[in-house]
Amino acid sequence: MSRPSTLGEFIIEKQSEFQYAEGELSRLFNSIRLAAKVVNHEVNKAGLVDILGNANTENIQGEDQQKLDIYANEKFIQTLINRNIVCGIASEEEDDFIAVNSQNNAHSNKYVVLMDPLDGSSNIDVNSSVGTIFSIYRRVTPVGGPVTIDDFLQKGRQQVAAGYVIYGTSTMIVYTTGKGVNGFTLNPAIGTFYLSHPQMKFPEKGGIYSVNEGNYIHFPQGVKDYIKYCQKEEEDRPYTSRYIGSLVSDFHRNLIKGGIYLYPSTSKNPKGKLRLLYECNPIAFLAEQAGGKSSDGFTDTLDIQPTSLHERVPFYCGNTGMMQTLEGFLQRYG
Ligand code: AHG
Ligand code: MN
Ligand code: MN
Protein backbone atom coordinates (compact mmCIF):
# COMPACT_ATOMS: atom_id res chain seq x y z
CA MET A 1 0.00 0.00 0.00
CA SER A 2 1.30 3.45 -0.82
CA ARG A 3 2.29 5.84 1.96
CA PRO A 4 -0.70 7.69 3.44
CA SER A 5 -0.43 11.33 2.62
CA THR A 6 -2.77 13.09 5.05
CA LEU A 7 -3.03 12.92 8.82
CA GLY A 8 -6.66 11.83 8.56
CA GLU A 9 -5.76 8.89 6.33
CA PHE A 10 -2.78 8.02 8.51
CA ILE A 11 -4.93 7.89 11.67
CA ILE A 12 -7.42 5.54 10.00
CA GLU A 13 -4.70 3.33 8.57
CA LYS A 14 -2.92 3.01 11.92
CA GLN A 15 -6.08 2.42 13.96
CA SER A 16 -5.77 -1.35 13.75
CA GLU A 17 -2.25 -1.19 15.24
CA PHE A 18 -3.58 -0.04 18.60
CA GLN A 19 -3.90 -2.60 21.30
CA TYR A 20 -7.44 -1.44 22.04
CA ALA A 21 -8.82 -0.78 18.59
CA GLU A 22 -12.18 0.71 19.52
CA GLY A 23 -11.54 3.83 17.49
CA GLU A 24 -11.56 5.96 20.63
CA LEU A 25 -7.92 6.92 20.29
CA SER A 26 -8.41 7.76 16.62
CA ARG A 27 -11.28 10.06 17.53
CA LEU A 28 -9.06 11.63 20.16
CA PHE A 29 -6.37 12.38 17.56
CA ASN A 30 -8.98 13.85 15.28
CA SER A 31 -10.04 16.22 18.05
CA ILE A 32 -6.46 17.29 18.66
CA ARG A 33 -6.05 17.85 14.93
CA LEU A 34 -9.16 20.05 14.87
CA ALA A 35 -8.20 22.08 17.97
CA ALA A 36 -4.69 22.55 16.55
CA LYS A 37 -6.13 24.12 13.42
CA VAL A 38 -8.33 26.47 15.43
CA VAL A 39 -5.44 27.53 17.69
CA ASN A 40 -3.14 27.85 14.67
CA HIS A 41 -5.57 30.29 13.09
CA GLU A 42 -5.58 32.44 16.23
CA VAL A 43 -1.81 32.26 16.79
CA ASN A 44 -1.18 33.31 13.18
CA LYS A 45 -3.17 36.49 13.55
CA ALA A 46 -1.82 37.35 16.98
CA GLY A 47 0.07 40.28 15.53
CA LEU A 48 -3.05 41.68 13.88
CA VAL A 49 -5.60 41.74 16.62
CA ASP A 50 -5.50 43.15 20.10
CA ILE A 51 -4.82 39.82 21.70
CA LEU A 52 -1.27 40.39 22.91
CA GLY A 53 -0.32 40.89 26.51
CA ASN A 54 -1.34 39.40 29.80
CA ALA A 55 -4.88 38.49 30.69
CA ASN A 56 -4.21 39.85 34.18
CA THR A 57 -4.47 36.43 35.76
CA GLU A 58 -1.86 34.06 37.08
CA ASN A 59 -1.78 30.29 36.80
CA ILE A 60 -1.07 27.96 39.71
CA GLN A 61 2.67 28.42 39.30
CA GLY A 62 2.32 32.16 39.84
CA GLU A 63 3.34 32.92 36.26
CA ASP A 64 1.56 35.47 34.11
CA GLN A 65 -0.81 33.92 31.61
CA GLN A 66 -0.89 35.31 28.11
CA LYS A 67 -4.31 35.62 26.49
CA LEU A 68 -3.44 33.01 23.92
CA ASP A 69 -2.59 30.54 26.71
CA ILE A 70 -6.18 30.81 27.88
CA TYR A 71 -7.59 30.71 24.37
CA ALA A 72 -5.62 27.56 23.48
CA ASN A 73 -6.56 25.96 26.80
CA GLU A 74 -10.26 26.61 26.18
CA LYS A 75 -10.21 25.37 22.59
CA PHE A 76 -8.48 22.09 23.39
CA ILE A 77 -10.69 21.44 26.43
CA GLN A 78 -13.90 22.35 24.57
CA THR A 79 -13.02 20.12 21.62
CA LEU A 80 -12.20 17.16 23.83
CA ILE A 81 -15.30 17.59 26.01
CA ASN A 82 -17.73 18.26 23.14
CA ARG A 83 -16.71 15.13 21.33
CA ASN A 84 -16.99 13.07 24.48
CA ILE A 85 -13.84 11.07 24.02
CA VAL A 86 -11.85 11.45 27.23
CA CYS A 87 -12.73 10.90 30.87
CA GLY A 88 -10.31 13.49 32.20
CA ILE A 89 -8.09 16.40 31.23
CA ALA A 90 -5.17 18.02 33.04
CA SER A 91 -3.63 21.24 31.83
CA GLU A 92 -0.87 23.64 32.78
CA GLU A 93 -3.57 26.30 32.93
CA GLU A 94 -5.92 24.42 35.28
CA ASP A 95 -5.14 24.09 39.00
CA ASP A 96 -6.86 20.70 39.21
CA PHE A 97 -7.72 18.01 36.70
CA ILE A 98 -11.11 18.16 34.95
CA ALA A 99 -13.36 15.10 35.21
CA VAL A 100 -15.39 14.72 32.04
CA ASN A 101 -18.84 13.16 32.28
CA SER A 102 -20.79 12.12 29.25
CA GLN A 103 -24.57 12.58 29.53
CA ASN A 104 -25.77 9.03 29.04
CA ASN A 105 -22.77 7.02 29.88
CA ALA A 106 -20.93 8.57 32.81
CA HIS A 107 -17.16 8.09 32.76
CA SER A 108 -17.33 5.48 30.04
CA ASN A 109 -14.28 6.83 28.24
CA LYS A 110 -10.92 5.24 28.75
CA TYR A 111 -8.35 7.93 28.09
CA VAL A 112 -7.03 10.95 29.92
CA VAL A 113 -5.18 13.82 28.26
CA LEU A 114 -2.56 16.06 29.85
CA MET A 115 -1.42 19.17 28.03
CA ASP A 116 0.53 22.36 27.87
CA PRO A 117 -1.89 24.27 25.63
CA LEU A 118 0.63 26.95 24.67
CA ASP A 119 4.30 26.34 25.26
CA GLY A 120 6.85 29.14 24.92
CA SER A 121 4.09 31.71 25.09
CA SER A 122 6.45 34.61 25.74
CA ASN A 123 7.52 34.12 22.12
CA ILE A 124 4.12 35.23 20.85
CA ASP A 125 4.97 38.89 21.37
CA VAL A 126 8.03 38.58 19.11
CA ASN A 127 6.56 36.43 16.35
CA SER A 128 8.61 33.33 17.16
CA SER A 129 7.51 29.72 17.30
CA VAL A 130 5.25 28.36 20.03
CA GLY A 131 3.62 24.98 20.48
CA THR A 132 1.06 22.75 22.16
CA ILE A 133 2.23 19.60 23.97
CA PHE A 134 -0.06 16.65 24.70
CA SER A 135 0.21 13.34 26.50
CA ILE A 136 -2.35 10.52 26.49
CA TYR A 137 -2.82 7.66 28.99
CA ARG A 138 -5.35 4.89 29.47
CA ARG A 139 -7.04 5.40 32.81
CA VAL A 140 -5.97 3.03 35.60
CA THR A 141 -9.20 3.30 37.62
CA PRO A 142 -12.19 1.18 36.52
CA VAL A 143 -14.24 2.41 33.59
CA GLY A 144 -17.63 3.54 34.90
CA GLY A 145 -16.24 4.95 38.14
CA PRO A 146 -14.99 8.48 38.76
CA VAL A 147 -11.67 9.53 37.26
CA THR A 148 -9.09 10.18 40.01
CA ILE A 149 -5.68 11.72 40.43
CA ASP A 150 -4.18 8.22 40.01
CA ASP A 151 -5.27 8.27 36.37
CA PHE A 152 -2.98 11.26 35.84
CA LEU A 153 -0.02 10.39 38.07
CA GLN A 154 1.27 7.61 35.85
CA LYS A 155 4.89 7.16 34.82
CA GLY A 156 5.70 8.53 31.37
CA ARG A 157 6.49 4.97 30.35
CA GLN A 158 2.73 4.25 30.46
CA GLN A 159 1.88 6.84 27.82
CA VAL A 160 -0.25 5.53 24.97
CA ALA A 161 0.56 8.46 22.74
CA ALA A 162 2.18 11.88 22.91
CA GLY A 163 3.04 14.72 20.63
CA TYR A 164 3.15 18.40 19.94
CA VAL A 165 1.87 20.98 17.56
CA ILE A 166 4.46 23.54 16.49
CA TYR A 167 3.12 26.85 15.24
CA GLY A 168 6.21 27.91 13.32
CA THR A 169 7.03 29.08 9.82
CA SER A 170 4.88 26.07 8.99
CA THR A 171 2.49 24.47 11.44
CA MET A 172 3.18 20.84 12.16
CA ILE A 173 1.81 17.99 14.29
CA VAL A 174 4.47 15.56 15.44
CA TYR A 175 3.33 12.52 17.41
CA THR A 176 4.02 8.98 18.47
CA THR A 177 1.90 6.04 19.53
CA GLY A 178 4.99 4.05 20.47
CA LYS A 179 5.74 2.98 16.92
CA GLY A 180 8.10 5.72 15.82
CA VAL A 181 7.55 9.42 15.36
CA ASN A 182 5.75 10.98 12.43
CA GLY A 183 5.43 14.65 11.47
CA PHE A 184 2.61 16.26 9.48
CA THR A 185 2.71 19.74 7.97
CA LEU A 186 -0.39 21.89 7.60
CA ASN A 187 -1.29 23.26 4.20
CA PRO A 188 -3.10 26.35 5.47
CA ALA A 189 -4.82 26.97 2.14
CA ILE A 190 -6.95 23.84 2.51
CA GLY A 191 -6.56 23.07 6.22
CA THR A 192 -5.04 19.63 5.71
CA PHE A 193 -2.03 18.13 7.48
CA TYR A 194 0.24 16.09 5.16
CA LEU A 195 2.75 13.47 6.21
CA SER A 196 5.97 15.40 5.57
CA HIS A 197 8.35 13.79 8.09
CA PRO A 198 7.80 10.00 8.22
CA GLN A 199 9.68 8.02 10.89
CA MET A 200 11.65 10.92 12.37
CA LYS A 201 14.98 9.99 13.96
CA PHE A 202 17.69 12.05 15.62
CA PRO A 203 20.72 12.20 13.31
CA GLU A 204 23.52 9.85 14.40
CA LYS A 205 25.53 12.76 15.81
CA GLY A 206 24.33 16.02 17.30
CA GLY A 207 26.13 19.33 17.28
CA ILE A 208 23.77 21.76 19.02
CA TYR A 209 23.33 22.53 22.70
CA SER A 210 20.28 24.47 23.91
CA VAL A 211 20.23 26.02 27.35
CA ASN A 212 19.39 29.34 28.97
CA GLU A 213 23.02 30.19 29.65
CA GLY A 214 22.02 33.34 31.51
CA ASN A 215 21.43 31.05 34.49
CA TYR A 216 24.93 29.53 34.21
CA ILE A 217 26.06 30.77 37.61
CA HIS A 218 23.19 28.83 39.28
CA PHE A 219 23.73 25.52 37.42
CA PRO A 220 25.07 22.34 39.05
CA GLN A 221 28.82 21.86 38.56
CA GLY A 222 28.23 18.90 36.20
CA VAL A 223 26.19 21.09 33.83
CA LYS A 224 28.79 23.87 34.00
CA ASP A 225 31.48 21.34 33.09
CA TYR A 226 29.37 19.95 30.24
CA ILE A 227 28.81 23.45 28.79
CA LYS A 228 32.57 24.02 28.84
CA TYR A 229 32.97 20.63 27.13
CA CYS A 230 30.51 21.75 24.41
CA GLN A 231 32.54 24.89 23.86
CA LYS A 232 35.91 23.16 23.68
CA GLU A 233 37.88 23.09 20.41
CA GLU A 234 38.16 19.40 19.57
CA GLU A 235 37.13 17.07 16.71
CA ASP A 236 33.46 18.00 16.14
CA ARG A 237 33.44 20.73 18.77
CA PRO A 238 32.77 23.47 19.68
CA TYR A 239 29.07 22.76 19.29
CA THR A 240 26.62 25.39 18.12
CA SER A 241 24.48 27.11 20.76
CA ARG A 242 20.78 27.62 19.90
CA TYR A 243 18.01 28.53 22.36
CA ILE A 244 14.54 29.79 21.46
CA GLY A 245 12.94 29.56 24.91
CA SER A 246 10.16 27.30 23.70
CA LEU A 247 10.72 23.65 24.56
CA VAL A 248 8.67 22.52 21.55
CA SER A 249 10.68 24.64 19.12
CA ASP A 250 14.05 23.85 20.67
CA PHE A 251 13.27 20.13 20.74
CA HIS A 252 11.92 20.14 17.18
CA ARG A 253 15.10 21.75 15.85
CA ASN A 254 17.34 19.40 17.83
CA LEU A 255 15.37 16.36 16.65
CA ILE A 256 15.89 17.35 13.02
CA LYS A 257 19.43 18.70 13.23
CA GLY A 258 20.81 16.75 16.20
CA GLY A 259 21.34 18.31 19.59
CA ILE A 260 20.68 18.38 23.31
CA TYR A 261 18.24 20.49 25.36
CA LEU A 262 19.02 21.32 28.98
CA TYR A 263 16.78 22.79 31.66
CA PRO A 264 18.82 22.05 34.80
CA SER A 265 18.06 22.42 38.44
CA THR A 266 19.41 25.71 39.71
CA SER A 267 20.41 26.90 43.16
CA LYS A 268 17.18 28.95 43.16
CA ASN A 269 14.93 26.23 41.68
CA PRO A 270 16.30 22.82 42.69
CA LYS A 271 13.60 21.04 40.66
CA GLY A 272 14.20 23.12 37.55
CA LYS A 273 11.34 24.79 35.69
CA LEU A 274 9.71 22.33 33.35
CA ARG A 275 6.67 20.29 34.32
CA LEU A 276 7.05 16.52 34.35
CA LEU A 277 3.57 15.51 33.27
CA TYR A 278 2.72 17.71 30.33
CA GLU A 279 6.09 19.06 29.17
CA CYS A 280 8.86 16.55 29.94
CA ASN A 281 7.10 13.17 29.62
CA PRO A 282 5.54 13.70 26.19
CA ILE A 283 8.80 15.11 24.82
CA ALA A 284 10.71 12.23 26.49
CA PHE A 285 8.43 9.66 24.80
CA LEU A 286 8.98 11.30 21.41
CA ALA A 287 12.74 11.47 22.01
CA GLU A 288 12.96 7.79 22.88
CA GLN A 289 10.87 6.82 19.87
CA ALA A 290 13.20 8.90 17.69
CA GLY A 291 16.29 7.11 18.99
CA GLY A 292 17.17 9.75 21.58
CA LYS A 293 17.17 9.87 25.37
CA SER A 294 16.03 12.06 28.24
CA SER A 295 16.55 12.15 31.98
CA ASP A 296 16.84 14.35 35.05
CA GLY A 297 20.56 13.58 34.91
CA PHE A 298 20.20 10.32 36.82
CA THR A 299 16.82 8.70 36.10
CA ASP A 300 15.20 8.29 32.71
CA THR A 301 12.36 10.84 32.60
CA LEU A 302 9.88 8.12 31.61
CA ASP A 303 10.70 6.15 34.79
CA ILE A 304 10.12 8.97 37.29
CA GLN A 305 7.08 8.33 39.51
CA PRO A 306 4.97 11.51 39.51
CA THR A 307 3.60 12.67 42.85
CA SER A 308 1.63 15.78 41.87
CA LEU A 309 -0.01 17.24 38.79
CA HIS A 310 2.20 20.28 38.32
CA GLU A 311 5.53 18.99 39.62
CA ARG A 312 8.76 20.12 38.02
CA VAL A 313 11.88 18.14 37.21
CA PRO A 314 15.31 18.97 35.81
CA PHE A 315 15.12 17.98 32.15
CA TYR A 316 17.82 16.96 29.70
CA CYS A 317 16.89 15.54 26.32
CA GLY A 318 18.51 14.84 22.97
CA ASN A 319 20.84 12.62 21.01
CA THR A 320 21.71 9.51 23.01
CA GLY A 321 25.48 10.07 22.67
CA MET A 322 25.28 13.66 23.89
CA MET A 323 23.00 12.61 26.76
CA GLN A 324 25.44 9.93 27.90
CA THR A 325 28.29 12.45 27.97
CA LEU A 326 26.18 14.94 29.94
CA GLU A 327 25.05 12.27 32.43
CA GLY A 328 28.69 11.29 32.92
CA PHE A 329 29.50 14.87 33.94
CA LEU A 330 26.47 15.12 36.25
CA GLN A 331 27.06 11.79 37.94
CA ARG A 332 30.65 12.72 38.87
CA TYR A 333 29.15 15.04 41.46
CA GLY A 334 26.43 12.61 42.63
P1 AHG B 1 5.32 27.95 29.02
O1 AHG B 1 5.25 29.02 27.97
O2 AHG B 1 4.33 26.84 28.77
O3 AHG B 1 5.25 28.48 30.42
O4 AHG B 1 6.72 27.18 28.88
C1 AHG B 1 7.94 27.89 28.77
C2 AHG B 1 9.04 26.93 29.14
C3 AHG B 1 9.64 26.17 27.98
O5 AHG B 1 8.92 26.07 26.83
C4 AHG B 1 10.93 26.89 27.70
O6 AHG B 1 11.89 26.02 27.20
C5 AHG B 1 11.30 27.44 29.03
O7 AHG B 1 10.09 27.68 29.69
C6 AHG B 1 12.08 28.71 28.91
O8 AHG B 1 12.40 29.15 30.17
P2 AHG B 1 13.49 30.29 30.43
O9 AHG B 1 12.86 31.55 29.93
O10 AHG B 1 13.70 30.25 31.91
O11 AHG B 1 14.73 29.92 29.65
MN1 MN C 1 5.52 25.10 28.52
MN1 MN D 1 2.20 26.88 28.55
Coordinates of C-alpha atoms and ligand atoms in Angstrom, one line a residue:
M1 CA 0.0 0.0 0.0
S2 CA 1.3 3.5 -0.8
R3 CA 2.3 5.8 2.0
P4 CA -0.7 7.7 3.4
S5 CA -0.4 11.3 2.6
T6 CA -2.8 13.1 5.0
L7 CA -3.0 12.9 8.8
G8 CA -6.7 11.8 8.6
E9 CA -5.8 8.9 6.3
F10 CA -2.8 8.0 8.5
I11 CA -4.9 7.9 11.7
I12 CA -7.4 5.5 10.0
E13 CA -4.7 3.3 8.6
K14 CA -2.9 3.0 11.9
Q15 CA -6.1 2.4 14.0
S16 CA -5.8 -1.4 13.7
E17 CA -2.3 -1.2 15.2
F18 CA -3.6 0.0 18.6
Q19 CA -3.9 -2.6 21.3
Y20 CA -7.4 -1.4 22.0
A21 CA -8.8 -0.8 18.6
E22 CA -12.2 0.7 19.5
G23 CA -11.5 3.8 17.5
E24 CA -11.6 6.0 20.6
L25 CA -7.9 6.9 20.3
S26 CA -8.4 7.8 16.6
R27 CA -11.3 10.1 17.5
L28 CA -9.1 11.6 20.2
F29 CA -6.4 12.4 17.6
N30 CA -9.0 13.9 15.3
S31 CA -10.0 16.2 18.0
I32 CA -6.5 17.3 18.7
R33 CA -6.1 17.9 14.9
L34 CA -9.2 20.0 14.9
A35 CA -8.2 22.1 18.0
A36 CA -4.7 22.5 16.6
K37 CA -6.1 24.1 13.4
V38 CA -8.3 26.5 15.4
V39 CA -5.4 27.5 17.7
N40 CA -3.1 27.8 14.7
H41 CA -5.6 30.3 13.1
E42 CA -5.6 32.4 16.2
V43 CA -1.8 32.3 16.8
N44 CA -1.2 33.3 13.2
K45 CA -3.2 36.5 13.5
A46 CA -1.8 37.3 17.0
G47 CA 0.1 40.3 15.5
L48 CA -3.0 41.7 13.9
V49 CA -5.6 41.7 16.6
D50 CA -5.5 43.2 20.1
I51 CA -4.8 39.8 21.7
L52 CA -1.3 40.4 22.9
G53 CA -0.3 40.9 26.5
N54 CA -1.3 39.4 29.8
A55 CA -4.9 38.5 30.7
N56 CA -4.2 39.8 34.2
T57 CA -4.5 36.4 35.8
E58 CA -1.9 34.1 37.1
N59 CA -1.8 30.3 36.8
I60 CA -1.1 28.0 39.7
Q61 CA 2.7 28.4 39.3
G62 CA 2.3 32.2 39.8
E63 CA 3.3 32.9 36.3
D64 CA 1.6 35.5 34.1
Q65 CA -0.8 33.9 31.6
Q66 CA -0.9 35.3 28.1
K67 CA -4.3 35.6 26.5
L68 CA -3.4 33.0 23.9
D69 CA -2.6 30.5 26.7
I70 CA -6.2 30.8 27.9
Y71 CA -7.6 30.7 24.4
A72 CA -5.6 27.6 23.5
N73 CA -6.6 26.0 26.8
E74 CA -10.3 26.6 26.2
K75 CA -10.2 25.4 22.6
F76 CA -8.5 22.1 23.4
I77 CA -10.7 21.4 26.4
Q78 CA -13.9 22.3 24.6
T79 CA -13.0 20.1 21.6
L80 CA -12.2 17.2 23.8
I81 CA -15.3 17.6 26.0
N82 CA -17.7 18.3 23.1
R83 CA -16.7 15.1 21.3
N84 CA -17.0 13.1 24.5
I85 CA -13.8 11.1 24.0
V86 CA -11.9 11.5 27.2
C87 CA -12.7 10.9 30.9
G88 CA -10.3 13.5 32.2
I89 CA -8.1 16.4 31.2
A90 CA -5.2 18.0 33.0
S91 CA -3.6 21.2 31.8
E92 CA -0.9 23.6 32.8
E93 CA -3.6 26.3 32.9
E94 CA -5.9 24.4 35.3
D95 CA -5.1 24.1 39.0
D96 CA -6.9 20.7 39.2
F97 CA -7.7 18.0 36.7
I98 CA -11.1 18.2 35.0
A99 CA -13.4 15.1 35.2
V100 CA -15.4 14.7 32.0
N101 CA -18.8 13.2 32.3
S102 CA -20.8 12.1 29.3
Q103 CA -24.6 12.6 29.5
N104 CA -25.8 9.0 29.0
N105 CA -22.8 7.0 29.9
A106 CA -20.9 8.6 32.8
H107 CA -17.2 8.1 32.8
S108 CA -17.3 5.5 30.0
N109 CA -14.3 6.8 28.2
K110 CA -10.9 5.2 28.8
Y111 CA -8.4 7.9 28.1
V112 CA -7.0 11.0 29.9
V113 CA -5.2 13.8 28.3
L114 CA -2.6 16.1 29.8
M115 CA -1.4 19.2 28.0
D116 CA 0.5 22.4 27.9
P117 CA -1.9 24.3 25.6
L118 CA 0.6 26.9 24.7
D119 CA 4.3 26.3 25.3
G120 CA 6.9 29.1 24.9
S121 CA 4.1 31.7 25.1
S122 CA 6.5 34.6 25.7
N123 CA 7.5 34.1 22.1
I124 CA 4.1 35.2 20.9
D125 CA 5.0 38.9 21.4
V126 CA 8.0 38.6 19.1
N127 CA 6.6 36.4 16.3
S128 CA 8.6 33.3 17.2
S129 CA 7.5 29.7 17.3
V130 CA 5.3 28.4 20.0
G131 CA 3.6 25.0 20.5
T132 CA 1.1 22.7 22.2
I133 CA 2.2 19.6 24.0
F134 CA -0.1 16.6 24.7
S135 CA 0.2 13.3 26.5
I136 CA -2.4 10.5 26.5
Y137 CA -2.8 7.7 29.0
R138 CA -5.3 4.9 29.5
R139 CA -7.0 5.4 32.8
V140 CA -6.0 3.0 35.6
T141 CA -9.2 3.3 37.6
P142 CA -12.2 1.2 36.5
V143 CA -14.2 2.4 33.6
G144 CA -17.6 3.5 34.9
G145 CA -16.2 5.0 38.1
P146 CA -15.0 8.5 38.8
V147 CA -11.7 9.5 37.3
T148 CA -9.1 10.2 40.0
I149 CA -5.7 11.7 40.4
D150 CA -4.2 8.2 40.0
D151 CA -5.3 8.3 36.4
F152 CA -3.0 11.3 35.8
L153 CA 0.0 10.4 38.1
Q154 CA 1.3 7.6 35.8
K155 CA 4.9 7.2 34.8
G156 CA 5.7 8.5 31.4
R157 CA 6.5 5.0 30.4
Q158 CA 2.7 4.3 30.5
Q159 CA 1.9 6.8 27.8
V160 CA -0.3 5.5 25.0
A161 CA 0.6 8.5 22.7
A162 CA 2.2 11.9 22.9
G163 CA 3.0 14.7 20.6
Y164 CA 3.2 18.4 19.9
V165 CA 1.9 21.0 17.6
I166 CA 4.5 23.5 16.5
Y167 CA 3.1 26.8 15.2
G168 CA 6.2 27.9 13.3
T169 CA 7.0 29.1 9.8
S170 CA 4.9 26.1 9.0
T171 CA 2.5 24.5 11.4
M172 CA 3.2 20.8 12.2
I173 CA 1.8 18.0 14.3
V174 CA 4.5 15.6 15.4
Y175 CA 3.3 12.5 17.4
T176 CA 4.0 9.0 18.5
T177 CA 1.9 6.0 19.5
G178 CA 5.0 4.1 20.5
K179 CA 5.7 3.0 16.9
G180 CA 8.1 5.7 15.8
V181 CA 7.6 9.4 15.4
N182 CA 5.7 11.0 12.4
G183 CA 5.4 14.6 11.5
F184 CA 2.6 16.3 9.5
T185 CA 2.7 19.7 8.0
L186 CA -0.4 21.9 7.6
N187 CA -1.3 23.3 4.2
P188 CA -3.1 26.4 5.5
A189 CA -4.8 27.0 2.1
I190 CA -6.9 23.8 2.5
G191 CA -6.6 23.1 6.2
T192 CA -5.0 19.6 5.7
F193 CA -2.0 18.1 7.5
Y194 CA 0.2 16.1 5.2
L195 CA 2.8 13.5 6.2
S196 CA 6.0 15.4 5.6
H197 CA 8.3 13.8 8.1
P198 CA 7.8 10.0 8.2
Q199 CA 9.7 8.0 10.9
M200 CA 11.6 10.9 12.4
K201 CA 15.0 10.0 14.0
F202 CA 17.7 12.1 15.6
P203 CA 20.7 12.2 13.3
E204 CA 23.5 9.9 14.4
K205 CA 25.5 12.8 15.8
G206 CA 24.3 16.0 17.3
G207 CA 26.1 19.3 17.3
I208 CA 23.8 21.8 19.0
Y209 CA 23.3 22.5 22.7
S210 CA 20.3 24.5 23.9
V211 CA 20.2 26.0 27.4
N212 CA 19.4 29.3 29.0
E213 CA 23.0 30.2 29.6
G214 CA 22.0 33.3 31.5
N215 CA 21.4 31.0 34.5
Y216 CA 24.9 29.5 34.2
I217 CA 26.1 30.8 37.6
H218 CA 23.2 28.8 39.3
F219 CA 23.7 25.5 37.4
P220 CA 25.1 22.3 39.1
Q221 CA 28.8 21.9 38.6
G222 CA 28.2 18.9 36.2
V223 CA 26.2 21.1 33.8
K224 CA 28.8 23.9 34.0
D225 CA 31.5 21.3 33.1
Y226 CA 29.4 20.0 30.2
I227 CA 28.8 23.4 28.8
K228 CA 32.6 24.0 28.8
Y229 CA 33.0 20.6 27.1
C230 CA 30.5 21.7 24.4
Q231 CA 32.5 24.9 23.9
K232 CA 35.9 23.2 23.7
E233 CA 37.9 23.1 20.4
E234 CA 38.2 19.4 19.6
E235 CA 37.1 17.1 16.7
D236 CA 33.5 18.0 16.1
R237 CA 33.4 20.7 18.8
P238 CA 32.8 23.5 19.7
Y239 CA 29.1 22.8 19.3
T240 CA 26.6 25.4 18.1
S241 CA 24.5 27.1 20.8
R242 CA 20.8 27.6 19.9
Y243 CA 18.0 28.5 22.4
I244 CA 14.5 29.8 21.5
G245 CA 12.9 29.6 24.9
S246 CA 10.2 27.3 23.7
L247 CA 10.7 23.6 24.6
V248 CA 8.7 22.5 21.6
S249 CA 10.7 24.6 19.1
D250 CA 14.1 23.8 20.7
F251 CA 13.3 20.1 20.7
H252 CA 11.9 20.1 17.2
R253 CA 15.1 21.7 15.9
N254 CA 17.3 19.4 17.8
L255 CA 15.4 16.4 16.6
I256 CA 15.9 17.3 13.0
K257 CA 19.4 18.7 13.2
G258 CA 20.8 16.8 16.2
G259 CA 21.3 18.3 19.6
I260 CA 20.7 18.4 23.3
Y261 CA 18.2 20.5 25.4
L262 CA 19.0 21.3 29.0
Y263 CA 16.8 22.8 31.7
P264 CA 18.8 22.1 34.8
S265 CA 18.1 22.4 38.4
T266 CA 19.4 25.7 39.7
S267 CA 20.4 26.9 43.2
K268 CA 17.2 28.9 43.2
N269 CA 14.9 26.2 41.7
P270 CA 16.3 22.8 42.7
K271 CA 13.6 21.0 40.7
G272 CA 14.2 23.1 37.6
K273 CA 11.3 24.8 35.7
L274 CA 9.7 22.3 33.3
R275 CA 6.7 20.3 34.3
L276 CA 7.0 16.5 34.4
L277 CA 3.6 15.5 33.3
Y278 CA 2.7 17.7 30.3
E279 CA 6.1 19.1 29.2
C280 CA 8.9 16.5 29.9
N281 CA 7.1 13.2 29.6
P282 CA 5.5 13.7 26.2
I283 CA 8.8 15.1 24.8
A284 CA 10.7 12.2 26.5
F285 CA 8.4 9.7 24.8
L286 CA 9.0 11.3 21.4
A287 CA 12.7 11.5 22.0
E288 CA 13.0 7.8 22.9
Q289 CA 10.9 6.8 19.9
A290 CA 13.2 8.9 17.7
G291 CA 16.3 7.1 19.0
G292 CA 17.2 9.7 21.6
K293 CA 17.2 9.9 25.4
S294 CA 16.0 12.1 28.2
S295 CA 16.5 12.1 32.0
D296 CA 16.8 14.3 35.0
G297 CA 20.6 13.6 34.9
F298 CA 20.2 10.3 36.8
T299 CA 16.8 8.7 36.1
D300 CA 15.2 8.3 32.7
T301 CA 12.4 10.8 32.6
L302 CA 9.9 8.1 31.6
D303 CA 10.7 6.1 34.8
I304 CA 10.1 9.0 37.3
Q305 CA 7.1 8.3 39.5
P306 CA 5.0 11.5 39.5
T307 CA 3.6 12.7 42.9
S308 CA 1.6 15.8 41.9
L309 CA 0.0 17.2 38.8
H310 CA 2.2 20.3 38.3
E311 CA 5.5 19.0 39.6
R312 CA 8.8 20.1 38.0
V313 CA 11.9 18.1 37.2
P314 CA 15.3 19.0 35.8
F315 CA 15.1 18.0 32.2
Y316 CA 17.8 17.0 29.7
C317 CA 16.9 15.5 26.3
G318 CA 18.5 14.8 23.0
N319 CA 20.8 12.6 21.0
T320 CA 21.7 9.5 23.0
G321 CA 25.5 10.1 22.7
M322 CA 25.3 13.7 23.9
M323 CA 23.0 12.6 26.8
Q324 CA 25.4 9.9 27.9
T325 CA 28.3 12.4 28.0
L326 CA 26.2 14.9 29.9
E327 CA 25.1 12.3 32.4
G328 CA 28.7 11.3 32.9
F329 CA 29.5 14.9 33.9
L330 CA 26.5 15.1 36.3
Q331 CA 27.1 11.8 37.9
R332 CA 30.6 12.7 38.9
Y333 CA 29.2 15.0 41.5
G334 CA 26.4 12.6 42.6
Ligands
AHG1 P1 5.3 28.0 29.0 O1 5.3 29.0 28.0 O2 4.3 26.8 28.8 O3 5.3 28.5 30.4 O4 6.7 27.2 28.9 C1 7.9 27.9 28.8 C2 9.0 26.9 29.1 C3 9.6 26.2 28.0 O5 8.9 26.1 26.8 C4 10.9 26.9 27.7 O6 11.9 26.0 27.2 C5 11.3 27.4 29.0 O7 10.1 27.7 29.7 C6 12.1 28.7 28.9 O8 12.4 29.1 30.2 P2 13.5 30.3 30.4 O9 12.9 31.6 29.9 O10 13.7 30.3 31.9 O11 14.7 29.9 29.6
MN2 MN 5.5 25.1 28.5
MN3 MN 2.2 26.9 28.5

